[in-house]
Amino acid sequence: MNNIAGRVREVFRGDQRVDPDALIARLEAVRRFLTAVDGLLPDSDLVPAHTVVERAGTRLALSRDHTVVALAGATGSGKSSLFNALAQLELSPVGVRRPTTGVTHACVWGPLEGANHLLDWVGVLPRHRFVRESALDADDETALHGLILLDLPDFDSVQRSHRLEVDRLLGLVDQVVWVVDPQKYADRVVHDSYLREFHRHRDVTVVVLNQADRLPPPEVPRVLDDLRRLLDTDGLTGVPLLATTAIDPAGMVGLRNALERTVAERQAALRRLAGDVDTVVAGLDELVGSARPTRGPDDGAVAGLNRALAGAAGVPAVSEAVERAYRHRAGAATGWPVVRGWRRLRPDPLRRLHLPGPTDATDEPTESLVAATSVPDPTAAQRSALGLAIRAVADRAAAELPAAWPGAVTTAARSRLGDLPDALDRAIAGTDLGLDHRPLWWRIVGGVQWLVTLTAVVGLGWLALGYVLRVLGLPALDNPMVGQVPLPTLLLLGGLLAGLLVAALTRPVVRWAARRAKARARQRLTVRVAEVGEEYVLAPVRIVLGSYAQARDALRDAARR
Ligand SMILES: Nc1nc2c(ncn2[C@@H]2O[C@H](COP(=O)(O)OP(=O)(O)OP(=O)(O)O)[C@@H](O)[C@H]2O)c(=O)[nH]1
Ligand SMILES: [Mg+2]
């Protein structure tokens, strides 16, 4: 058994002293737990923990010199009779008509002042508070100084208000003396509804078999044995079990001694609260378990998320556009000058997406470019792929966590889904696509193209001039011959051919370089998109995983007795 509840049970011992500082540290751990899981786990599961933290804080702030002991049990078991017998006064009416006690009565041993705040908190009306002044009894009662004894209504009452009052008080008192009688000691309701529920408060539980005088003396040990067996099945092994007779002072000695010990130890309040923390920790154990949380979503799921984000952000479309833009711009810079102008008339593929074109390249990508892109909206398929990828990230991150957590992780993963489209658009708009600079080789090839074109133009001009001179009948130009071909013709044809040749040779290089530009842009876009995924999906998931780890550690501290 290695879960936290198991550890609580192992260290549970009735006679163990509870160190107030250790108890406060445990309560602080419960508070840390509650802070860690705030908003992540259903509030309804956390009510008992909140209640204990609040109650313990108040009880510890009130008098620690007083011990509040309640007499609880079925109607007619003799609670009021025991109360009066201990107080040696007729404080609480004892009756034949059942149920008799409808409101809680309190008797305080020692001065009332210190006890009043405690009784205000417990909720006993001032007119039902009594003082057992020891001055009347010489020193007889000093051993019980600090005791606040409560006579509760019956817990199995036909009166609903009685049951509610008992349940409320059982949550507040430091110790409970369960009063059973020989007729009803084995009643299911006593054991199932109350005693069993109190098994974590064994060290502040006493059980008395009252009205022992009604049994033939040899029967008493047999009934006590039977009751002990029932208590064992209730999980109350080892609790003090006494036989009492309220109508005979000799039959009260055992209970009185037990109460004197409780008062002297001043441990009941601390033990009760420690038992409360045990109960709360055991209840929360299932919510937290002992899973070792992963440090974050696993790589496979993150890769899937990044792919889906890239798809939704239009990374393939933008990188295709980068390739086409490269070809477009390289063509404009290195193509045959005769047709270059015509190329320029065609729109730049990147500018069509409202991504920085050549003239915008000097501008820093700023927030003002935000959401100004015209990258196509994600298709329904891309959106659903993104939804699935986010779900997968959450599922994988929460795979090891107890059932209460995957929901919180999924909610966190989806918490910023609404902001994702804008964030992705900003990321795309802000990515340097690597087309800002015109490569040197474009300029060299472009220069060569101008040069050969100039050569052709010179040849053309020369030929045209010769033609005009001939038409006007003027003396012809001296046309030097290169081999069989006149020089102007050679210049014209050579220039034109060289231009076409350079263009033809450049084209495959441009295509190759465009593919590289596309790959580089895709790489940069993917990195930016992954950053968005980190911020908008993974970081919220990690926060929940961190909260889980904190909650688990806090609960482990709270379990440490
Ligand atoms: N013989 C005998 N009778 C007892 C003893 N204790 C109580 N009685 C009687 O049992 C009856 C019920 O006692 P109560 O003290 O009123 O019982 P209670 O538990 O306070 O009952 P509720 O107030 O109705 O919850 C009374 O008639 C008492 O006189 C006892 O130890 N021996
Ligand atoms: Mg009573």
XYZ file of C-alpha atoms and ligand atoms in Angstrom:
594
model
C 0.000 0.000 0.000
C 1.911 3.040 -1.150
C -0.771 5.643 -1.591
C -1.134 8.564 0.762
C -4.240 7.251 2.545
C -2.351 4.047 3.185
C 0.508 5.918 4.778
C -1.947 7.813 6.988
C -3.396 4.545 8.254
C 0.007 3.045 8.906
C 1.157 5.846 11.175
C -2.147 6.125 13.000
C -1.775 5.353 16.710
C -4.148 6.305 19.463
C -1.566 7.330 22.010
C 0.487 9.452 19.654
C 0.957 13.039 20.777
C 0.171 15.673 18.201
C 2.668 18.488 17.967
C 0.785 21.778 17.410
C 3.459 23.101 15.045
C 3.373 19.916 12.995
C -0.413 20.155 12.827
C -0.203 23.758 11.693
C 2.325 22.713 9.034
C -0.069 20.014 7.826
C -2.928 22.505 7.653
C -0.673 24.866 5.756
C 0.026 22.014 3.313
C -3.726 21.489 2.826
C -4.042 25.210 2.149
C -1.196 24.960 -0.401
C -2.994 22.072 -2.003
C -6.191 24.098 -2.273
C -4.319 27.002 -3.853
C -2.651 24.690 -6.364
C -5.892 23.077 -7.506
C -8.021 26.221 -7.394
C -10.060 26.389 -10.578
C -8.724 23.046 -11.790
C -10.703 20.544 -9.747
C -14.458 20.682 -9.072
C -15.186 22.888 -6.061
C -17.598 20.296 -4.706
C -14.689 17.882 -4.177
C -12.817 20.481 -2.168
C -15.501 21.482 0.307
C -14.299 19.157 3.131
C -10.736 20.450 2.807
C -11.857 24.081 2.872
C -14.044 23.319 5.882
C -11.212 21.669 7.816
C -8.744 24.455 7.099
C -11.254 27.040 8.209
C -12.446 25.110 11.262
C -8.977 24.178 12.433
C -7.807 27.770 12.101
C -10.648 28.928 14.304
C -10.367 26.112 16.850
C -6.603 26.666 17.248
C -7.149 30.386 17.684
C -9.687 29.726 20.449
C -8.818 28.390 23.899
C -6.428 25.462 23.827
C -6.800 25.104 27.591
C -10.324 23.806 27.127
C -11.400 20.440 25.847
C -14.850 20.127 24.339
C -16.275 16.647 24.899
C -19.680 15.644 23.545
C -21.923 12.905 24.834
C -23.550 11.439 21.728
C -25.842 8.506 21.214
C -29.311 7.211 20.551
C -32.326 8.495 22.407
C -32.763 7.030 25.868
C -29.204 5.689 26.044
C -28.640 7.940 29.053
C -26.590 10.891 27.773
C -28.387 13.440 29.909
C -28.212 11.107 32.897
C -24.427 10.761 32.457
C -24.116 14.531 31.940
C -25.979 15.236 35.182
C -24.097 12.521 37.034
C -20.734 13.960 35.998
C -21.833 17.490 36.824
C -23.483 16.193 39.987
C -26.322 18.597 39.232
C -29.673 18.273 37.452
C -28.703 20.458 34.496
C -30.230 18.622 31.577
C -33.729 17.189 31.862
C -33.840 13.424 31.923
C -37.075 12.029 30.623
C -39.211 9.066 29.914
C -40.785 10.715 26.876
C -38.428 10.287 23.952
C -36.552 12.188 22.665
C -35.951 14.340 25.691
C -32.994 16.586 24.903
C -33.748 18.863 21.968
C -30.970 21.443 22.354
C -27.371 20.989 23.352
C -26.520 21.720 26.982
C -23.008 22.581 28.110
C -21.308 22.322 31.439
C -17.968 24.044 31.968
C -15.535 22.987 34.659
C -13.635 26.050 35.818
C -14.429 29.682 34.981
C -16.847 30.299 32.131
C -14.991 33.328 30.663
C -12.349 31.456 28.707
C -14.892 28.934 27.522
C -17.473 31.399 26.284
C -15.818 32.145 22.922
C -15.491 28.444 22.346
C -19.156 27.876 23.191
C -20.162 30.781 20.937
C -18.304 29.101 18.104
C -19.716 25.674 18.910
C -23.131 27.295 19.035
C -24.481 26.482 22.477
C -26.975 29.129 23.571
C -25.948 31.101 26.683
C -29.043 29.932 28.567
C -27.922 26.321 28.107
C -24.425 26.936 29.469
C -23.681 25.942 33.054
C -20.644 26.294 35.230
C -19.401 23.570 37.515
C -17.833 25.815 40.147
C -15.121 23.894 41.889
C -15.345 26.237 44.886
C -18.397 24.260 45.950
C -16.540 20.966 45.927
C -13.245 21.903 47.487
C -10.628 20.410 45.105
C -12.680 17.449 43.895
C -13.335 18.877 40.489
C -9.978 20.487 39.701
C -8.921 17.435 37.744
C -11.671 18.260 35.271
C -10.783 21.966 35.003
C -10.872 22.915 31.368
C -13.551 20.373 30.447
C -16.557 21.579 28.480
C -19.034 18.725 28.443
C -21.882 18.797 25.939
C -25.113 16.845 26.198
C -26.249 16.383 22.612
C -29.701 15.551 21.319
C -30.190 12.011 20.006
C -28.545 11.241 16.674
C -31.157 8.706 15.553
C -33.904 11.183 16.189
C -37.321 11.293 14.614
C -36.701 15.056 14.785
C -34.659 16.135 11.786
C -33.466 19.242 13.619
C -31.866 16.999 16.285
C -29.931 15.057 13.693
C -28.709 18.231 12.012
C -27.619 19.668 15.359
C -25.727 16.475 16.204
C -24.012 16.331 12.823
C -22.954 19.965 13.126
C -21.557 19.521 16.617
C -19.767 16.278 15.856
C -17.779 18.247 13.305
C -16.630 20.760 15.911
C -16.028 19.046 19.225
C -12.635 17.796 20.398
C -13.708 14.413 21.698
C -16.846 12.277 21.453
C -18.125 9.887 24.098
C -20.543 7.541 22.325
C -23.208 6.364 24.726
C -24.903 3.044 23.921
C -27.223 0.975 26.053
C -27.610 -2.814 26.396
C -30.739 -2.869 24.215
C -29.529 -0.849 21.261
C -25.724 -1.154 21.296
C -25.776 -3.240 18.108
C -28.202 -1.017 16.145
C -27.103 -0.644 12.527
C -27.690 3.098 12.454
C -25.285 3.675 15.372
C -22.503 1.796 13.654
C -23.100 2.492 9.971
C -24.013 6.152 10.161
C -21.790 7.318 12.991
C -19.177 5.096 14.584
C -17.760 3.854 11.274
C -17.551 7.425 9.984
C -15.428 8.270 12.986
C -12.727 5.676 12.391
C -10.098 8.309 11.666
C -10.870 9.915 15.000
C -10.143 6.819 17.044
C -7.825 8.670 19.377
C -10.576 11.113 20.362
C -13.298 8.496 20.671
C -14.577 6.816 23.815
C -17.460 4.339 23.828
C -19.505 3.688 26.955
C -22.001 0.918 27.520
C -24.381 2.757 29.836
C -27.129 1.266 31.957
C -24.802 -1.613 32.753
C -26.824 -2.086 35.945
C -29.708 -3.340 33.819
C -27.629 -6.398 32.849
C -26.995 -9.330 35.161
C -23.354 -8.780 36.293
C -21.959 -11.886 34.504
C -23.516 -10.630 31.245
C -21.584 -7.321 31.262
C -18.242 -8.721 30.038
C -20.004 -10.746 27.344
C -21.867 -7.691 26.030
C -18.669 -5.620 26.186
C -16.876 -8.296 24.145
C -19.646 -8.292 21.585
C -19.538 -4.506 21.393
C -15.751 -4.573 21.047
C -16.099 -6.928 18.108
C -18.571 -4.553 16.455
C -16.251 -1.608 17.080
C -13.413 -3.524 15.476
C -15.488 -3.971 12.333
C -16.247 -0.228 12.482
C -12.526 0.446 12.281
C -12.451 1.620 15.887
C -9.985 -0.964 17.141
C -8.408 0.016 20.441
C -10.771 2.836 21.428
C -11.486 2.995 25.173
C -14.654 0.992 25.961
C -16.219 1.323 29.413
C -19.329 0.125 31.192
C -21.162 2.898 33.085
C -24.148 3.238 35.366
C -25.462 6.795 35.487
C -27.600 6.167 38.528
C -24.700 4.932 40.670
C -21.601 7.117 41.365
C -19.488 3.965 41.533
C -20.524 3.210 37.964
C -19.128 6.552 36.785
C -15.542 6.213 37.997
C -14.111 4.790 34.779
C -15.622 7.499 32.590
C -14.606 10.240 34.989
C -11.023 8.979 35.024
C -10.979 8.840 31.248
C -12.209 12.444 31.061
C -9.644 13.574 33.631
C -6.885 12.042 31.511
C -8.208 13.758 28.382
C -8.330 17.133 30.131
C -4.854 16.708 31.611
C -3.267 15.785 28.270
C -4.700 18.838 26.469
C -4.333 16.803 23.300
C -7.913 16.130 22.286
C -8.359 19.295 20.213
C -5.100 18.686 18.363
C -5.829 14.997 17.848
C -9.297 15.725 16.587
C -7.955 18.219 14.049
C -5.191 15.803 13.059
C -7.916 13.204 12.479
C -9.819 15.735 10.376
C -6.719 16.343 8.258
C -6.294 12.562 7.873
C -9.877 12.268 6.661
C -9.466 15.109 4.210
C -6.157 13.789 2.897
C -7.647 10.336 2.390
C -10.561 11.878 0.498
C -8.260 13.917 -1.734
C -5.871 11.063 -2.338
C -8.040 9.695 -5.097
C -8.088 13.092 -6.823
C -4.329 13.360 -6.836
C -2.983 9.816 -6.660
C 0.723 9.278 -6.722
C 1.372 9.657 -10.430
C 4.700 11.115 -11.379
C 3.644 13.885 -13.735
C 5.401 14.197 -17.065
C 7.460 17.329 -17.470
C 5.333 18.318 -20.418
C 3.521 17.056 -23.463
C 5.549 14.404 -25.291
C 7.563 15.147 -28.426
C 5.350 13.158 -30.787
C 2.227 15.050 -29.767
C 4.075 18.377 -29.972
C 5.313 17.534 -33.479
C 1.713 16.735 -34.451
C 0.557 20.023 -32.965
C 3.200 21.963 -34.869
C 2.196 20.288 -38.126
C -1.453 21.118 -37.540
C -0.598 24.711 -36.574
C 1.546 25.087 -39.697
C -1.352 23.843 -41.807
C -3.858 26.153 -40.157
C -1.467 29.117 -40.394
C -0.973 28.571 -44.138
C 2.746 27.774 -43.920
C 2.639 25.584 -47.086
C 0.827 28.334 -49.041
C 3.252 31.017 -47.873
C 6.332 28.940 -48.592
C 4.978 28.109 -52.072
C 4.497 31.840 -52.536
C 8.094 32.415 -51.423
C 9.295 30.028 -54.121
C 7.209 31.745 -56.763
C 8.241 35.180 -55.510
C 11.876 34.183 -55.682
C 11.457 33.091 -59.292
C 9.516 36.232 -60.049
C 12.069 38.551 -58.502
C 15.080 36.634 -59.801
C 13.501 36.663 -63.255
C 13.001 40.404 -63.035
C 16.619 40.898 -61.987
C 18.389 38.426 -64.262
C 16.019 37.807 -67.181
C 16.460 39.007 -70.722
C 16.090 42.780 -70.469
C 13.840 42.804 -73.545
C 11.069 40.966 -71.649
C 11.931 42.071 -68.111
C 9.521 44.977 -68.132
C 6.713 42.674 -69.071
C 7.535 40.438 -66.032
C 7.351 43.425 -63.741
C 3.768 43.989 -64.762
C 2.792 40.665 -63.175
C 2.003 40.907 -59.424
C 4.545 39.668 -56.901
C 3.151 36.428 -55.339
C 4.130 37.460 -51.810
C 2.599 40.871 -52.076
C -0.609 39.229 -53.150
C -0.657 37.628 -49.666
C 0.068 41.037 -48.173
C 3.396 39.797 -46.927
C 6.404 42.102 -47.141
C 7.289 42.593 -50.765
C 10.614 43.903 -52.084
C 9.791 47.532 -51.333
C 8.452 46.729 -47.848
C 11.501 44.717 -47.013
C 13.269 47.565 -45.297
C 10.349 48.109 -42.941
C 10.650 46.258 -39.670
C 7.793 43.821 -39.353
C 5.710 45.439 -36.655
C 2.485 44.800 -34.845
C 0.816 47.062 -37.405
C 1.278 44.290 -39.931
C -0.784 42.153 -37.658
C -3.576 40.242 -39.209
C -3.044 42.192 -42.363
C -2.006 39.128 -44.293
C -4.300 37.634 -46.859
C -3.128 34.110 -46.226
C -6.201 31.962 -46.890
C -8.241 31.061 -43.798
C -7.787 27.498 -42.589
C -10.130 25.003 -44.158
C -12.604 23.027 -42.056
C -10.274 20.021 -42.328
C -7.295 22.053 -41.094
C -9.321 23.422 -38.220
C -10.455 19.999 -37.150
C -6.905 18.639 -37.502
C -5.754 21.423 -35.190
C -8.504 20.573 -32.686
C -7.460 16.920 -32.743
C -3.773 17.791 -32.347
C -4.512 19.993 -29.320
C -6.594 17.201 -27.846
C -3.780 14.726 -28.445
C -1.307 17.034 -26.684
C -3.643 17.253 -23.675
C -4.397 13.529 -23.657
C -0.752 12.551 -23.788
C 0.254 15.092 -21.156
C -2.489 13.898 -18.812
C -2.195 10.188 -19.590
C -0.621 9.334 -16.250
C -2.776 11.653 -14.159
C -5.767 10.579 -12.071
C -9.257 10.926 -13.523
C -9.913 14.389 -12.113
C -7.077 16.002 -14.071
C -7.293 15.244 -17.818
C -10.334 17.515 -18.058
C -8.369 20.379 -16.517
C -5.432 19.749 -18.876
C -7.715 19.695 -21.929
C -9.413 22.903 -20.820
C -6.003 24.536 -20.393
C -4.827 23.332 -23.812
C -7.914 24.862 -25.422
C -8.048 27.953 -23.212
C -6.450 30.275 -25.804
C -7.881 28.653 -28.892
C -9.821 31.813 -29.716
C -6.619 33.884 -29.824
C -4.735 31.394 -32.002
C -5.772 32.607 -35.489
C -4.603 36.175 -34.815
C -1.438 34.964 -33.131
C -0.615 32.711 -36.089
C -1.284 35.506 -38.553
C 0.981 37.820 -36.572
C 3.672 35.159 -36.513
C 3.472 34.669 -40.301
C 3.459 38.421 -40.926
C 6.429 38.893 -38.620
C 8.600 36.139 -40.080
C 11.628 37.189 -42.126
C 11.050 35.140 -45.252
C 14.640 35.648 -46.430
C 13.800 37.612 -49.590
C 14.927 40.992 -48.315
C 18.272 41.018 -50.039
C 18.941 40.734 -53.750
C 21.745 38.215 -54.102
C 24.987 39.440 -55.681
C 24.776 36.884 -58.429
C 21.460 38.362 -59.595
C 23.207 41.663 -60.052
C 26.160 40.114 -61.913
C 23.884 38.175 -64.258
C 21.681 41.234 -64.627
C 24.805 43.299 -65.561
C 25.877 40.700 -68.104
C 22.394 40.751 -69.593
C 22.527 44.524 -69.956
C 25.959 44.259 -71.518
C 24.937 41.714 -74.159
C 21.743 43.585 -74.840
C 23.773 46.767 -75.290
C 25.974 44.883 -77.733
C 22.904 43.850 -79.725
C 21.575 47.414 -79.646
C 24.909 48.739 -80.923
C 24.826 46.165 -83.734
C 21.212 47.083 -84.526
C 21.993 50.788 -84.484
C 24.961 50.307 -86.751
C 22.914 48.303 -89.233
C 20.080 50.813 -89.081
C 22.474 53.695 -89.693
C 23.977 51.839 -92.746
C 20.463 51.305 -94.106
C 19.492 54.953 -93.725
C 22.727 56.099 -95.411
C 22.026 53.708 -98.242
C 18.455 54.988 -98.687
C 19.642 58.591 -98.706
C 22.342 57.711 -101.248
C 25.099 58.825 -98.918
C 28.490 57.087 -98.792
C 28.152 53.722 -97.038
C 29.825 52.996 -93.699
C 32.924 50.960 -93.582
C 31.653 47.553 -92.334
C 34.515 45.506 -90.936
C 34.129 41.800 -91.508
C 34.678 39.126 -88.881
C 35.288 36.023 -90.932
C 32.355 35.968 -93.392
C 30.009 38.022 -91.147
C 29.893 41.818 -91.026
C 30.651 43.149 -87.536
C 27.290 44.949 -86.892
C 25.359 41.797 -87.765
C 27.639 39.806 -85.500
C 27.079 42.290 -82.667
C 23.295 42.173 -83.116
C 22.910 38.437 -83.463
C 25.664 37.633 -80.941
C 24.129 39.981 -78.387
C 20.680 38.535 -78.867
C 21.883 34.942 -78.771
C 24.109 35.558 -75.768
C 21.158 37.149 -73.940
C 18.969 34.163 -74.646
C 21.800 31.801 -73.717
C 22.436 33.534 -70.384
C 18.682 33.477 -69.666
C 18.505 29.779 -70.522
C 21.522 28.953 -68.348
C 20.219 31.028 -65.443
C 16.753 29.492 -65.376
C 17.686 26.133 -63.711
C 19.861 27.965 -61.198
C 16.946 30.241 -60.326
C 14.658 27.238 -59.942
C 17.124 25.500 -57.631
C 17.682 28.681 -55.587
C 13.903 29.251 -55.391
C 13.422 25.784 -53.948
C 16.089 26.522 -51.361
C 14.449 29.845 -50.535
C 11.156 27.986 -50.084
C 12.725 25.417 -47.753
C 14.395 28.150 -45.718
C 11.176 30.153 -45.452
C 9.231 27.044 -44.450
C 11.816 26.355 -41.771
C 11.575 29.877 -40.360
C 7.784 29.899 -40.489
C 7.649 26.521 -38.756
C 9.833 27.835 -35.945
C 7.613 30.884 -35.478
C 4.442 28.841 -35.584
C 5.906 26.429 -33.005
C 6.605 29.420 -30.760
C 2.935 30.336 -31.005
C 1.996 26.738 -30.130
C 4.313 26.887 -27.153
C 2.792 30.103 -25.874
C -0.871 29.422 -26.619
C -1.201 25.671 -26.126
C 1.785 24.093 -24.387
C 2.458 26.736 -21.732
C -1.088 26.535 -20.302
C -0.770 22.726 -20.263
C 2.558 22.971 -18.421
C 0.997 25.296 -15.865
C -1.643 22.670 -15.065
C 1.010 19.940 -14.865
C 2.967 22.194 -12.504
C -0.137 22.688 -10.387
C -0.605 18.933 -10.287
C 2.948 18.443 -9.041
C 2.461 21.145 -6.404
C -0.849 19.632 -5.300
C 0.703 16.169 -5.048
C 3.636 17.441 -2.985
C 1.353 19.503 -0.749
C -0.880 16.513 -0.124
C 2.136 14.380 0.691
C 3.184 16.994 3.264
C -0.359 17.124 4.634
C -0.322 13.336 5.074
C 2.871 13.454 7.149
C 1.846 12.874 10.744
N -31.102 1.917 35.212
C -30.550 2.897 34.583
N -31.311 3.808 33.970
C -30.738 4.802 33.334
C -29.344 4.918 33.272
N -29.027 6.008 32.530
C -30.224 6.550 32.161
N -31.234 5.839 32.648
C -32.642 6.115 32.378
O -32.878 6.064 30.976
C -33.864 7.019 30.634
C -33.320 7.921 29.529
O -32.261 8.666 30.021
P -31.827 10.043 29.435
O -30.618 10.467 30.194
O -32.951 10.988 29.314
O -31.407 9.582 28.004
P -30.875 10.477 26.831
O -29.811 9.698 26.146
O -30.477 11.808 27.313
O -32.110 10.597 25.862
P -32.470 11.752 24.841
O -32.289 13.044 25.503
O -33.863 11.504 24.404
O -31.523 11.600 23.705
C -34.228 7.771 31.873
O -35.392 7.267 32.384
C -33.046 7.490 32.800
O -33.445 7.518 34.171
C -28.535 3.931 33.912
O -27.299 3.930 33.861
N -29.209 2.935 34.557
Mg -31.031 13.661 26.838
